[in-house]
Amino acid sequence: MLDFYKDFFRKFYKVTGGFIPVRPLEESIYPGDFFQIVNGEMVLLGNIFRNRLIHEDDVEFSIGAKLSPVAWNFSDGVSKPYAARSKGNAALDGEFEYSRQILTFDGQGSYIFKCIAPESVRIANWTQLEKQLIIKLTHTYYSFREVYVVTESASASSWSLAISDAEKGELEIATSKENENLVDLFGDPSSKTILARDIACNHHDQSGSPCFFKAKKLVVRDSVQEVFICDLIREKSHKQQWALQFYNYERYAQAASTRVHVPAHAHASLLDMMPQNQLNANNALDYFAWADANTDDIERLFVNYGTS
């Protein structure tokens, strides 16, 4: 995935109240799906209901919740310099009228998103399921140390997205349907693309598939991280003195330093450093918790996308 998608993803998350588009956009995603993000790619691995981690009688759903149409229609860096009714001629039908519009994109990453009738399906009793899911996902069914679980997915009767990949992108669209609102042809299901210049994405979907989601991610509890960081600082503070004595190399004495650097993501190594069998099904809840997927996770979708 190229970086010019990133601004759209961030804005989408912000204005829709935490929803994230699925990648790739053609994928469907449902409540209960669990996945990992690997090299910028969402890897769907299963579903907590289909894989029988949670029985269907134990879950409650909020189905068909209406979402704000205002929040689900937005753009950035897009203008509409031309819109008009025009006439054409067809060999069999003769003269006909059609509506035509041109959209211009101010820069790379400029976008426009239109959505009709967004609705969602949500796990309504997540708090009753979250603890048992930690135990089942980390021990009794699987051995995950990093995983996301979809708690809500959204769909629409139709939606459209266009993103420019150059400084001056242009999109020309038209429809034969009579449309009094000539300034808003983009996203109309009857509209067709006549010309797309320097447009990286021109996606239209009328399938009703759930393509947007909210998720919880498995995280290590803050209290556990704090203990680990303290132990790491203590270990690193004695490293230079140990190296000097162990290797008996005079130059190492010159490298001795009292400064201790702790990497920003030191907590990522926490579980790998645990003694064998210290973490088990009985104490998993002491180590793990759930947190909302957020913009940090959107950033992960743009790291080495599509590479091995």
PDB file of C-alpha atoms in Angstrom:
ATOM      1  CA  MET A   1       0.000   0.000   0.000  1.00  0.00           C
ATOM      2  CA  LEU A   2       1.345   3.392  -0.931  1.00  0.00           C
ATOM      3  CA  ASP A   3       1.612   6.129   1.657  1.00  0.00           C
ATOM      4  CA  PHE A   4      -0.871   8.455  -0.027  1.00  0.00           C
ATOM      5  CA  TYR A   5      -3.668   6.193   1.255  1.00  0.00           C
ATOM      6  CA  LYS A   6      -2.634   6.971   4.816  1.00  0.00           C
ATOM      7  CA  ASP A   7      -4.308  10.392   5.112  1.00  0.00           C
ATOM      8  CA  PHE A   8      -7.624   8.892   4.048  1.00  0.00           C
ATOM      9  CA  PHE A   9      -7.346   6.087   6.600  1.00  0.00           C
ATOM     10  CA  ARG A  10      -6.536   8.531   9.406  1.00  0.00           C
ATOM     11  CA  LYS A  11      -9.423  10.824   8.497  1.00  0.00           C
ATOM     12  CA  PHE A  12     -11.775   7.873   8.157  1.00  0.00           C
ATOM     13  CA  TYR A  13     -10.905   6.697  11.665  1.00  0.00           C
ATOM     14  CA  LYS A  14     -11.395  10.183  13.082  1.00  0.00           C
ATOM     15  CA  VAL A  15     -14.698  11.188  11.490  1.00  0.00           C
ATOM     16  CA  THR A  16     -16.468   7.808  11.728  1.00  0.00           C
ATOM     17  CA  GLY A  17     -15.721   7.358  15.417  1.00  0.00           C
ATOM     18  CA  GLY A  18     -13.051   4.675  15.168  1.00  0.00           C
ATOM     19  CA  PHE A  19     -13.870   2.625  12.065  1.00  0.00           C
ATOM     20  CA  ILE A  20     -11.004   1.454   9.828  1.00  0.00           C
ATOM     21  CA  PRO A  21     -11.301   0.321   6.171  1.00  0.00           C
ATOM     22  CA  VAL A  22     -10.329  -3.279   5.568  1.00  0.00           C
ATOM     23  CA  ARG A  23      -7.317  -4.063   3.382  1.00  0.00           C
ATOM     24  CA  PRO A  24      -7.694  -4.975   0.618  1.00  0.00           C
ATOM     25  CA  LEU A  25     -10.901  -3.023   0.074  1.00  0.00           C
ATOM     26  CA  GLU A  26     -12.475  -6.023  -1.682  1.00  0.00           C
ATOM     27  CA  GLU A  27     -12.251  -8.116   1.499  1.00  0.00           C
ATOM     28  CA  SER A  28     -15.277  -8.703   3.728  1.00  0.00           C
ATOM     29  CA  ILE A  29     -14.821  -8.573   7.484  1.00  0.00           C
ATOM     30  CA  TYR A  30     -17.302  -9.677  10.150  1.00  0.00           C
ATOM     31  CA  PRO A  31     -17.725  -9.328  13.912  1.00  0.00           C
ATOM     32  CA  GLY A  32     -15.636 -12.027  15.575  1.00  0.00           C
ATOM     33  CA  ASP A  33     -13.007 -12.219  12.828  1.00  0.00           C
ATOM     34  CA  PHE A  34      -9.511 -12.311  14.280  1.00  0.00           C
ATOM     35  CA  PHE A  35      -6.394 -11.259  12.396  1.00  0.00           C
ATOM     36  CA  GLN A  36      -2.800 -10.106  12.592  1.00  0.00           C
ATOM     37  CA  ILE A  37      -0.990  -7.325  10.720  1.00  0.00           C
ATOM     38  CA  VAL A  38       2.130  -8.711   9.020  1.00  0.00           C
ATOM     39  CA  ASN A  39       4.369  -6.501   6.862  1.00  0.00           C
ATOM     40  CA  GLY A  40       1.547  -4.006   6.415  1.00  0.00           C
ATOM     41  CA  GLU A  41      -0.989  -6.652   5.450  1.00  0.00           C
ATOM     42  CA  MET A  42      -4.096  -7.777   7.306  1.00  0.00           C
ATOM     43  CA  VAL A  43      -3.992 -11.558   7.619  1.00  0.00           C
ATOM     44  CA  LEU A  44      -7.437 -12.907   8.529  1.00  0.00           C
ATOM     45  CA  LEU A  45      -6.991 -16.111  10.534  1.00  0.00           C
ATOM     46  CA  GLY A  46     -10.433 -17.144  11.749  1.00  0.00           C
ATOM     47  CA  ASN A  47     -13.598 -16.166  13.553  1.00  0.00           C
ATOM     48  CA  ILE A  48     -14.287 -16.673  17.263  1.00  0.00           C
ATOM     49  CA  PHE A  49     -17.819 -17.928  16.477  1.00  0.00           C
ATOM     50  CA  ARG A  50     -17.064 -20.023  13.411  1.00  0.00           C
ATOM     51  CA  ASN A  51     -14.059 -21.568  15.180  1.00  0.00           C
ATOM     52  CA  ARG A  52     -16.255 -22.218  18.230  1.00  0.00           C
ATOM     53  CA  LEU A  53     -14.295 -20.227  20.770  1.00  0.00           C
ATOM     54  CA  ILE A  54     -17.627 -18.603  21.667  1.00  0.00           C
ATOM     55  CA  HIS A  55     -20.944 -20.419  21.397  1.00  0.00           C
ATOM     56  CA  GLU A  56     -23.648 -18.628  19.433  1.00  0.00           C
ATOM     57  CA  ASP A  57     -25.966 -18.738  22.445  1.00  0.00           C
ATOM     58  CA  ASP A  58     -23.475 -16.712  24.489  1.00  0.00           C
ATOM     59  CA  VAL A  59     -23.227 -13.701  22.187  1.00  0.00           C
ATOM     60  CA  GLU A  60     -25.576 -10.773  21.706  1.00  0.00           C
ATOM     61  CA  PHE A  61     -25.521  -8.647  18.558  1.00  0.00           C
ATOM     62  CA  SER A  62     -26.706  -5.147  17.733  1.00  0.00           C
ATOM     63  CA  ILE A  63     -27.718  -5.599  14.093  1.00  0.00           C
ATOM     64  CA  GLY A  64     -28.412  -2.908  11.501  1.00  0.00           C
ATOM     65  CA  ALA A  65     -27.523   0.092  13.649  1.00  0.00           C
ATOM     66  CA  LYS A  66     -27.827   3.272  11.557  1.00  0.00           C
ATOM     67  CA  LEU A  67     -24.628   5.318  11.264  1.00  0.00           C
ATOM     68  CA  SER A  68     -24.368   9.061  10.654  1.00  0.00           C
ATOM     69  CA  PRO A  69     -24.537   9.832   6.898  1.00  0.00           C
ATOM     70  CA  VAL A  70     -22.722  13.123   7.528  1.00  0.00           C
ATOM     71  CA  ALA A  71     -19.720  11.415   9.115  1.00  0.00           C
ATOM     72  CA  TRP A  72     -19.538   8.871   6.302  1.00  0.00           C
ATOM     73  CA  ASN A  73     -19.240  11.433   3.484  1.00  0.00           C
ATOM     74  CA  PHE A  74     -16.085  13.568   3.341  1.00  0.00           C
ATOM     75  CA  SER A  75     -13.247  14.728   1.130  1.00  0.00           C
ATOM     76  CA  ASP A  76      -9.942  16.594   1.225  1.00  0.00           C
ATOM     77  CA  GLY A  77      -8.245  18.549  -1.542  1.00  0.00           C
ATOM     78  CA  VAL A  78     -11.014  17.908  -4.092  1.00  0.00           C
ATOM     79  CA  SER A  79     -12.880  20.592  -6.036  1.00  0.00           C
ATOM     80  CA  LYS A  80     -15.692  20.441  -8.610  1.00  0.00           C
ATOM     81  CA  PRO A  81     -14.965  23.070 -11.263  1.00  0.00           C
ATOM     82  CA  TYR A  82     -17.452  21.787 -13.832  1.00  0.00           C
ATOM     83  CA  ALA A  83     -20.940  20.266 -13.741  1.00  0.00           C
ATOM     84  CA  ALA A  84     -23.625  20.523 -16.440  1.00  0.00           C
ATOM     85  CA  ARG A  85     -26.320  18.783 -18.423  1.00  0.00           C
ATOM     86  CA  SER A  86     -25.154  17.898 -21.938  1.00  0.00           C
ATOM     87  CA  LYS A  87     -26.604  16.319 -25.056  1.00  0.00           C
ATOM     88  CA  GLY A  88     -25.330  13.377 -27.033  1.00  0.00           C
ATOM     89  CA  ASN A  89     -26.370  11.215 -29.975  1.00  0.00           C
ATOM     90  CA  ALA A  90     -26.748   7.443 -30.063  1.00  0.00           C
ATOM     91  CA  ALA A  91     -26.939   5.451 -33.289  1.00  0.00           C
ATOM     92  CA  LEU A  92     -30.190   3.724 -32.353  1.00  0.00           C
ATOM     93  CA  ASP A  93     -31.795   5.995 -29.787  1.00  0.00           C
ATOM     94  CA  GLY A  94     -30.951   9.343 -31.293  1.00  0.00           C
ATOM     95  CA  GLU A  95     -30.381  12.402 -29.135  1.00  0.00           C
ATOM     96  CA  PHE A  96     -30.176  11.983 -25.371  1.00  0.00           C
ATOM     97  CA  GLU A  97     -29.253  14.103 -22.354  1.00  0.00           C
ATOM     98  CA  TYR A  98     -26.787  13.274 -19.625  1.00  0.00           C
ATOM     99  CA  SER A  99     -25.209  14.911 -16.557  1.00  0.00           C
ATOM    100  CA  ARG A 100     -21.464  15.397 -16.567  1.00  0.00           C
ATOM    101  CA  GLN A 101     -19.065  16.474 -13.820  1.00  0.00           C
ATOM    102  CA  ILE A 102     -15.313  16.955 -13.423  1.00  0.00           C
ATOM    103  CA  LEU A 103     -13.476  16.534 -10.107  1.00  0.00           C
ATOM    104  CA  THR A 104      -9.968  17.878  -9.660  1.00  0.00           C
ATOM    105  CA  PHE A 105      -7.547  16.686  -6.983  1.00  0.00           C
ATOM    106  CA  ASP A 106      -5.110  19.245  -5.572  1.00  0.00           C
ATOM    107  CA  GLY A 107      -2.275  16.881  -4.638  1.00  0.00           C
ATOM    108  CA  GLN A 108      -1.064  13.368  -4.085  1.00  0.00           C
ATOM    109  CA  GLY A 109      -3.284  11.721  -1.495  1.00  0.00           C
ATOM    110  CA  SER A 110      -6.272  14.022  -2.076  1.00  0.00           C
ATOM    111  CA  TYR A 111      -9.457  11.980  -1.784  1.00  0.00           C
ATOM    112  CA  ILE A 112     -13.228  11.918  -1.875  1.00  0.00           C
ATOM    113  CA  PHE A 113     -15.413   9.332  -0.123  1.00  0.00           C
ATOM    114  CA  LYS A 114     -19.175   8.951  -0.550  1.00  0.00           C
ATOM    115  CA  CYS A 115     -21.356   6.467   1.283  1.00  0.00           C
ATOM    116  CA  ILE A 116     -25.090   5.717   1.159  1.00  0.00           C
ATOM    117  CA  ALA A 117     -26.961   4.231   4.141  1.00  0.00           C
ATOM    118  CA  PRO A 118     -24.106   2.998   6.345  1.00  0.00           C
ATOM    119  CA  GLU A 119     -25.111   0.460   9.003  1.00  0.00           C
ATOM    120  CA  SER A 120     -23.216  -1.746  11.435  1.00  0.00           C
ATOM    121  CA  VAL A 121     -23.339  -5.076  13.237  1.00  0.00           C
ATOM    122  CA  ARG A 122     -21.738  -5.013  16.704  1.00  0.00           C
ATOM    123  CA  ILE A 123     -20.973  -7.531  19.435  1.00  0.00           C
ATOM    124  CA  ALA A 124     -23.169  -5.997  22.145  1.00  0.00           C
ATOM    125  CA  ASN A 125     -21.885  -8.018  25.105  1.00  0.00           C
ATOM    126  CA  TRP A 126     -18.148  -7.864  24.455  1.00  0.00           C
ATOM    127  CA  THR A 127     -17.372  -7.206  28.132  1.00  0.00           C
ATOM    128  CA  GLN A 128     -18.901 -10.589  29.010  1.00  0.00           C
ATOM    129  CA  LEU A 129     -16.665 -12.358  26.501  1.00  0.00           C
ATOM    130  CA  GLU A 130     -13.331 -10.566  26.695  1.00  0.00           C
ATOM    131  CA  LYS A 131     -11.780 -12.459  29.635  1.00  0.00           C
ATOM    132  CA  GLN A 132     -12.500 -15.934  28.345  1.00  0.00           C
ATOM    133  CA  LEU A 133     -11.257 -14.859  24.912  1.00  0.00           C
ATOM    134  CA  ILE A 134      -7.885 -13.879  26.377  1.00  0.00           C
ATOM    135  CA  ILE A 135      -7.475 -17.355  27.874  1.00  0.00           C
ATOM    136  CA  LYS A 136      -8.711 -19.167  24.766  1.00  0.00           C
ATOM    137  CA  LEU A 137      -6.695 -17.118  22.270  1.00  0.00           C
ATOM    138  CA  THR A 138      -3.448 -17.256  24.268  1.00  0.00           C
ATOM    139  CA  HIS A 139      -3.590 -20.780  25.712  1.00  0.00           C
ATOM    140  CA  THR A 140      -6.476 -23.218  25.491  1.00  0.00           C
ATOM    141  CA  TYR A 141      -7.225 -22.877  21.745  1.00  0.00           C
ATOM    142  CA  TYR A 142      -4.297 -20.894  20.354  1.00  0.00           C
ATOM    143  CA  SER A 143      -1.032 -19.362  21.555  1.00  0.00           C
ATOM    144  CA  PHE A 144      -1.388 -15.793  20.271  1.00  0.00           C
ATOM    145  CA  ARG A 145       0.733 -13.062  21.774  1.00  0.00           C
ATOM    146  CA  GLU A 146      -0.540 -10.489  19.278  1.00  0.00           C
ATOM    147  CA  VAL A 147      -3.991 -10.561  17.690  1.00  0.00           C
ATOM    148  CA  TYR A 148      -6.949  -8.321  16.781  1.00  0.00           C
ATOM    149  CA  VAL A 149     -10.618  -9.261  17.188  1.00  0.00           C
ATOM    150  CA  VAL A 150     -13.285  -7.409  15.189  1.00  0.00           C
ATOM    151  CA  THR A 151     -16.052  -6.172  17.484  1.00  0.00           C
ATOM    152  CA  GLU A 152     -18.094  -4.214  14.928  1.00  0.00           C
ATOM    153  CA  SER A 153     -18.299  -4.132  11.142  1.00  0.00           C
ATOM    154  CA  ALA A 154     -20.039  -1.651   8.883  1.00  0.00           C
ATOM    155  CA  SER A 155     -21.513  -1.899   5.410  1.00  0.00           C
ATOM    156  CA  ALA A 156     -23.404   0.393   3.041  1.00  0.00           C
ATOM    157  CA  SER A 157     -25.904   0.055   0.208  1.00  0.00           C
ATOM    158  CA  SER A 158     -23.179   1.671  -1.905  1.00  0.00           C
ATOM    159  CA  TRP A 159     -19.919   3.561  -1.385  1.00  0.00           C
ATOM    160  CA  SER A 160     -17.282   5.163  -3.580  1.00  0.00           C
ATOM    161  CA  LEU A 161     -13.686   6.228  -3.016  1.00  0.00           C
ATOM    162  CA  ALA A 162     -11.251   8.089  -5.263  1.00  0.00           C
ATOM    163  CA  ILE A 163      -7.657   8.963  -4.305  1.00  0.00           C
ATOM    164  CA  SER A 164      -5.137  10.850  -6.421  1.00  0.00           C
ATOM    165  CA  ASP A 165      -1.553   9.679  -6.793  1.00  0.00           C
ATOM    166  CA  ALA A 166      -0.231  12.860  -8.392  1.00  0.00           C
ATOM    167  CA  GLU A 167      -0.267  16.616  -7.922  1.00  0.00           C
ATOM    168  CA  LYS A 168      -3.135  17.231 -10.331  1.00  0.00           C
ATOM    169  CA  GLY A 169      -5.451  14.285 -10.625  1.00  0.00           C
ATOM    170  CA  GLU A 170      -8.728  14.491 -12.495  1.00  0.00           C
ATOM    171  CA  LEU A 171     -11.887  12.419 -12.597  1.00  0.00           C
ATOM    172  CA  GLU A 172     -14.704  12.890 -15.102  1.00  0.00           C
ATOM    173  CA  ILE A 173     -18.016  11.182 -14.422  1.00  0.00           C
ATOM    174  CA  ALA A 174     -21.424  11.137 -16.077  1.00  0.00           C
ATOM    175  CA  THR A 175     -24.906   9.705 -15.700  1.00  0.00           C
ATOM    176  CA  SER A 176     -27.889   9.514 -18.033  1.00  0.00           C
ATOM    177  CA  LYS A 177     -30.257   9.726 -15.075  1.00  0.00           C
ATOM    178  CA  GLU A 178     -31.851  13.098 -14.474  1.00  0.00           C
ATOM    179  CA  ASN A 179     -30.080  14.554 -11.471  1.00  0.00           C
ATOM    180  CA  GLU A 180     -31.035  17.922 -10.068  1.00  0.00           C
ATOM    181  CA  ASN A 181     -27.978  17.917  -7.795  1.00  0.00           C
ATOM    182  CA  LEU A 182     -25.320  18.275 -10.457  1.00  0.00           C
ATOM    183  CA  VAL A 183     -22.625  19.137  -7.917  1.00  0.00           C
ATOM    184  CA  ASP A 184     -22.785  15.673  -6.339  1.00  0.00           C
ATOM    185  CA  LEU A 185     -22.627  13.035  -9.077  1.00  0.00           C
ATOM    186  CA  PHE A 186     -19.713  11.186  -7.480  1.00  0.00           C
ATOM    187  CA  GLY A 187     -21.032   8.263  -5.470  1.00  0.00           C
ATOM    188  CA  ASP A 188     -24.323   8.109  -7.346  1.00  0.00           C
ATOM    189  CA  PRO A 189     -24.824   4.408  -8.249  1.00  0.00           C
ATOM    190  CA  SER A 190     -25.896   5.381 -11.761  1.00  0.00           C
ATOM    191  CA  SER A 191     -22.727   7.382 -12.506  1.00  0.00           C
ATOM    192  CA  LYS A 192     -19.972   6.066 -14.749  1.00  0.00           C
ATOM    193  CA  THR A 193     -16.327   7.097 -15.025  1.00  0.00           C
ATOM    194  CA  ILE A 194     -15.481   8.660 -18.378  1.00  0.00           C
ATOM    195  CA  LEU A 195     -11.908   9.700 -17.618  1.00  0.00           C
ATOM    196  CA  ALA A 196      -9.514   9.082 -14.738  1.00  0.00           C
ATOM    197  CA  ARG A 197      -6.121  10.780 -14.872  1.00  0.00           C
ATOM    198  CA  ASP A 198      -3.517  10.242 -12.127  1.00  0.00           C
ATOM    199  CA  ILE A 199      -6.082   8.496  -9.932  1.00  0.00           C
ATOM    200  CA  ALA A 200      -4.607   5.655  -7.859  1.00  0.00           C
ATOM    201  CA  CYS A 201      -7.927   4.409  -6.504  1.00  0.00           C
ATOM    202  CA  ASN A 202     -11.367   4.718  -8.082  1.00  0.00           C
ATOM    203  CA  HIS A 203     -13.365   2.135  -6.196  1.00  0.00           C
ATOM    204  CA  HIS A 204     -17.140   1.681  -6.253  1.00  0.00           C
ATOM    205  CA  ASP A 205     -19.020  -0.943  -4.266  1.00  0.00           C
ATOM    206  CA  GLN A 206     -22.724  -1.803  -4.308  1.00  0.00           C
ATOM    207  CA  SER A 207     -22.445  -5.305  -2.885  1.00  0.00           C
ATOM    208  CA  GLY A 208     -23.358  -4.412   0.704  1.00  0.00           C
ATOM    209  CA  SER A 209     -20.255  -6.232   1.940  1.00  0.00           C
ATOM    210  CA  PRO A 210     -18.887  -5.201   5.353  1.00  0.00           C
ATOM    211  CA  CYS A 211     -15.655  -3.404   4.480  1.00  0.00           C
ATOM    212  CA  PHE A 212     -15.108  -1.270   7.605  1.00  0.00           C
ATOM    213  CA  PHE A 213     -14.498  -2.353  11.155  1.00  0.00           C
ATOM    214  CA  LYS A 214     -13.688  -1.605  14.771  1.00  0.00           C
ATOM    215  CA  ALA A 215     -11.449  -4.016  16.645  1.00  0.00           C
ATOM    216  CA  LYS A 216      -9.878  -4.811  19.977  1.00  0.00           C
ATOM    217  CA  LYS A 217      -6.194  -5.710  20.122  1.00  0.00           C
ATOM    218  CA  LEU A 218      -4.484  -7.968  22.626  1.00  0.00           C
ATOM    219  CA  VAL A 219      -1.953  -5.962  24.683  1.00  0.00           C
ATOM    220  CA  VAL A 220       0.313  -6.556  27.653  1.00  0.00           C
ATOM    221  CA  ARG A 221      -0.939  -4.867  30.810  1.00  0.00           C
ATOM    222  CA  ASP A 222       0.799  -1.593  31.761  1.00  0.00           C
ATOM    223  CA  SER A 223       1.704  -2.926  35.211  1.00  0.00           C
ATOM    224  CA  VAL A 224       3.566  -5.862  33.663  1.00  0.00           C
ATOM    225  CA  GLN A 225       5.348  -3.592  31.202  1.00  0.00           C
ATOM    226  CA  GLU A 226       6.546  -1.307  33.998  1.00  0.00           C
ATOM    227  CA  VAL A 227       8.146  -4.214  35.879  1.00  0.00           C
ATOM    228  CA  PHE A 228       9.827  -5.417  32.695  1.00  0.00           C
ATOM    229  CA  ILE A 229      11.202  -1.963  31.840  1.00  0.00           C
ATOM    230  CA  CYS A 230      12.641  -1.577  35.359  1.00  0.00           C
ATOM    231  CA  ASP A 231      14.341  -4.975  35.077  1.00  0.00           C
ATOM    232  CA  LEU A 232      15.685  -4.061  31.652  1.00  0.00           C
ATOM    233  CA  ILE A 233      17.155  -0.784  32.909  1.00  0.00           C
ATOM    234  CA  ARG A 234      18.805  -2.585  35.814  1.00  0.00           C
ATOM    235  CA  GLU A 235      20.227  -5.239  33.493  1.00  0.00           C
ATOM    236  CA  LYS A 236      21.596  -2.697  31.011  1.00  0.00           C
ATOM    237  CA  SER A 237      23.182  -0.598  33.766  1.00  0.00           C
ATOM    238  CA  HIS A 238      25.457  -3.537  34.712  1.00  0.00           C
ATOM    239  CA  LYS A 239      26.211  -4.662  31.177  1.00  0.00           C
ATOM    240  CA  GLN A 240      29.417  -2.671  30.577  1.00  0.00           C
ATOM    241  CA  GLN A 241      31.040  -3.743  33.819  1.00  0.00           C
ATOM    242  CA  TRP A 242      30.180  -7.363  33.154  1.00  0.00           C
ATOM    243  CA  ALA A 243      31.588  -7.174  29.588  1.00  0.00           C
ATOM    244  CA  LEU A 244      34.886  -5.733  30.871  1.00  0.00           C
ATOM    245  CA  GLN A 245      35.337  -8.515  33.407  1.00  0.00           C
ATOM    246  CA  PHE A 246      34.089 -11.376  31.226  1.00  0.00           C
ATOM    247  CA  TYR A 247      36.046 -10.612  28.043  1.00  0.00           C
ATOM    248  CA  ASN A 248      39.087  -9.132  29.790  1.00  0.00           C
ATOM    249  CA  TYR A 249      39.593  -6.707  26.922  1.00  0.00           C
ATOM    250  CA  GLU A 250      41.110  -3.354  27.832  1.00  0.00           C
ATOM    251  CA  ARG A 251      39.357  -1.393  25.089  1.00  0.00           C
ATOM    252  CA  TYR A 252      35.970  -2.266  26.591  1.00  0.00           C
ATOM    253  CA  ALA A 253      36.916  -0.199  29.628  1.00  0.00           C
ATOM    254  CA  GLN A 254      37.042   2.892  27.397  1.00  0.00           C
ATOM    255  CA  ALA A 255      33.551   2.130  26.102  1.00  0.00           C
ATOM    256  CA  ALA A 256      32.052   1.942  29.565  1.00  0.00           C
ATOM    257  CA  SER A 257      29.136   4.320  29.953  1.00  0.00           C
ATOM    258  CA  THR A 258      26.675   5.149  32.683  1.00  0.00           C
ATOM    259  CA  ARG A 259      24.016   6.090  30.139  1.00  0.00           C
ATOM    260  CA  VAL A 260      21.235   3.537  29.769  1.00  0.00           C
ATOM    261  CA  HIS A 261      19.166   3.639  26.593  1.00  0.00           C
ATOM    262  CA  VAL A 262      15.764   1.956  26.644  1.00  0.00           C
ATOM    263  CA  PRO A 263      14.200   1.424  23.194  1.00  0.00           C
ATOM    264  CA  ALA A 264      10.765   2.941  22.683  1.00  0.00           C
ATOM    265  CA  HIS A 265       9.339  -0.492  21.889  1.00  0.00           C
ATOM    266  CA  ALA A 266      11.175  -2.480  24.536  1.00  0.00           C
ATOM    267  CA  HIS A 267       7.869  -3.931  25.721  1.00  0.00           C
ATOM    268  CA  ALA A 268       7.609  -5.873  22.451  1.00  0.00           C
ATOM    269  CA  SER A 269      10.244  -8.299  23.786  1.00  0.00           C
ATOM    270  CA  LEU A 270       8.576  -8.779  27.150  1.00  0.00           C
ATOM    271  CA  LEU A 271       6.838 -12.089  26.484  1.00  0.00           C
ATOM    272  CA  ASP A 272       9.890 -13.555  24.748  1.00  0.00           C
ATOM    273  CA  MET A 273      11.966 -12.934  27.878  1.00  0.00           C
ATOM    274  CA  MET A 274       9.643 -14.732  30.270  1.00  0.00           C
ATOM    275  CA  PRO A 275      10.890 -17.977  31.850  1.00  0.00           C
ATOM    276  CA  GLN A 276       9.282 -21.110  30.437  1.00  0.00           C
ATOM    277  CA  ASN A 277       5.849 -21.932  31.916  1.00  0.00           C
ATOM    278  CA  GLN A 278       5.659 -18.619  33.835  1.00  0.00           C
ATOM    279  CA  LEU A 279       2.774 -17.551  31.611  1.00  0.00           C
ATOM    280  CA  ASN A 280      -0.116 -20.027  31.586  1.00  0.00           C
ATOM    281  CA  ALA A 281      -3.898 -20.252  31.344  1.00  0.00           C
ATOM    282  CA  ASN A 282      -4.287 -19.639  35.076  1.00  0.00           C
ATOM    283  CA  ASN A 283      -2.516 -16.260  35.063  1.00  0.00           C
ATOM    284  CA  ALA A 284      -3.098 -15.047  31.488  1.00  0.00           C
ATOM    285  CA  LEU A 285      -5.504 -12.360  32.714  1.00  0.00           C
ATOM    286  CA  ASP A 286      -2.716 -10.916  34.886  1.00  0.00           C
ATOM    287  CA  TYR A 287      -0.596 -10.318  31.796  1.00  0.00           C
ATOM    288  CA  PHE A 288      -3.037  -9.494  28.981  1.00  0.00           C
ATOM    289  CA  ALA A 289      -5.840  -6.985  28.372  1.00  0.00           C
ATOM    290  CA  TRP A 290      -7.788  -5.596  25.400  1.00  0.00           C
ATOM    291  CA  ALA A 291      -7.371  -2.120  23.916  1.00  0.00           C
ATOM    292  CA  ASP A 292      -9.114  -0.361  21.028  1.00  0.00           C
ATOM    293  CA  ALA A 293      -7.411  -0.536  17.646  1.00  0.00           C
ATOM    294  CA  ASN A 294      -6.337   3.041  16.847  1.00  0.00           C
ATOM    295  CA  THR A 295      -4.154   5.211  14.627  1.00  0.00           C
ATOM    296  CA  ASP A 296      -1.034   3.322  15.765  1.00  0.00           C
ATOM    297  CA  ASP A 297      -2.498   0.254  14.114  1.00  0.00           C
ATOM    298  CA  ILE A 298      -3.310   2.237  10.973  1.00  0.00           C
ATOM    299  CA  GLU A 299       0.404   3.097  10.808  1.00  0.00           C
ATOM    300  CA  ARG A 300       1.177  -0.625  10.854  1.00  0.00           C
ATOM    301  CA  LEU A 301      -0.906  -1.050   7.694  1.00  0.00           C
ATOM    302  CA  PHE A 302       1.608   1.129   5.843  1.00  0.00           C
ATOM    303  CA  VAL A 303       4.824  -0.704   6.760  1.00  0.00           C
ATOM    304  CA  ASN A 304       6.418  -2.740   3.941  1.00  0.00           C
ATOM    305  CA  TYR A 305       3.061  -3.440   2.379  1.00  0.00           C
ATOM    306  CA  GLY A 306       3.155  -6.404   0.011  1.00  0.00           C
ATOM    307  CA  THR A 307       6.767  -7.340   0.696  1.00  0.00           C
ATOM    308  CA  SER A 308       8.070 -10.484   2.253  1.00  0.00           C
TER     309      SER A 308
END
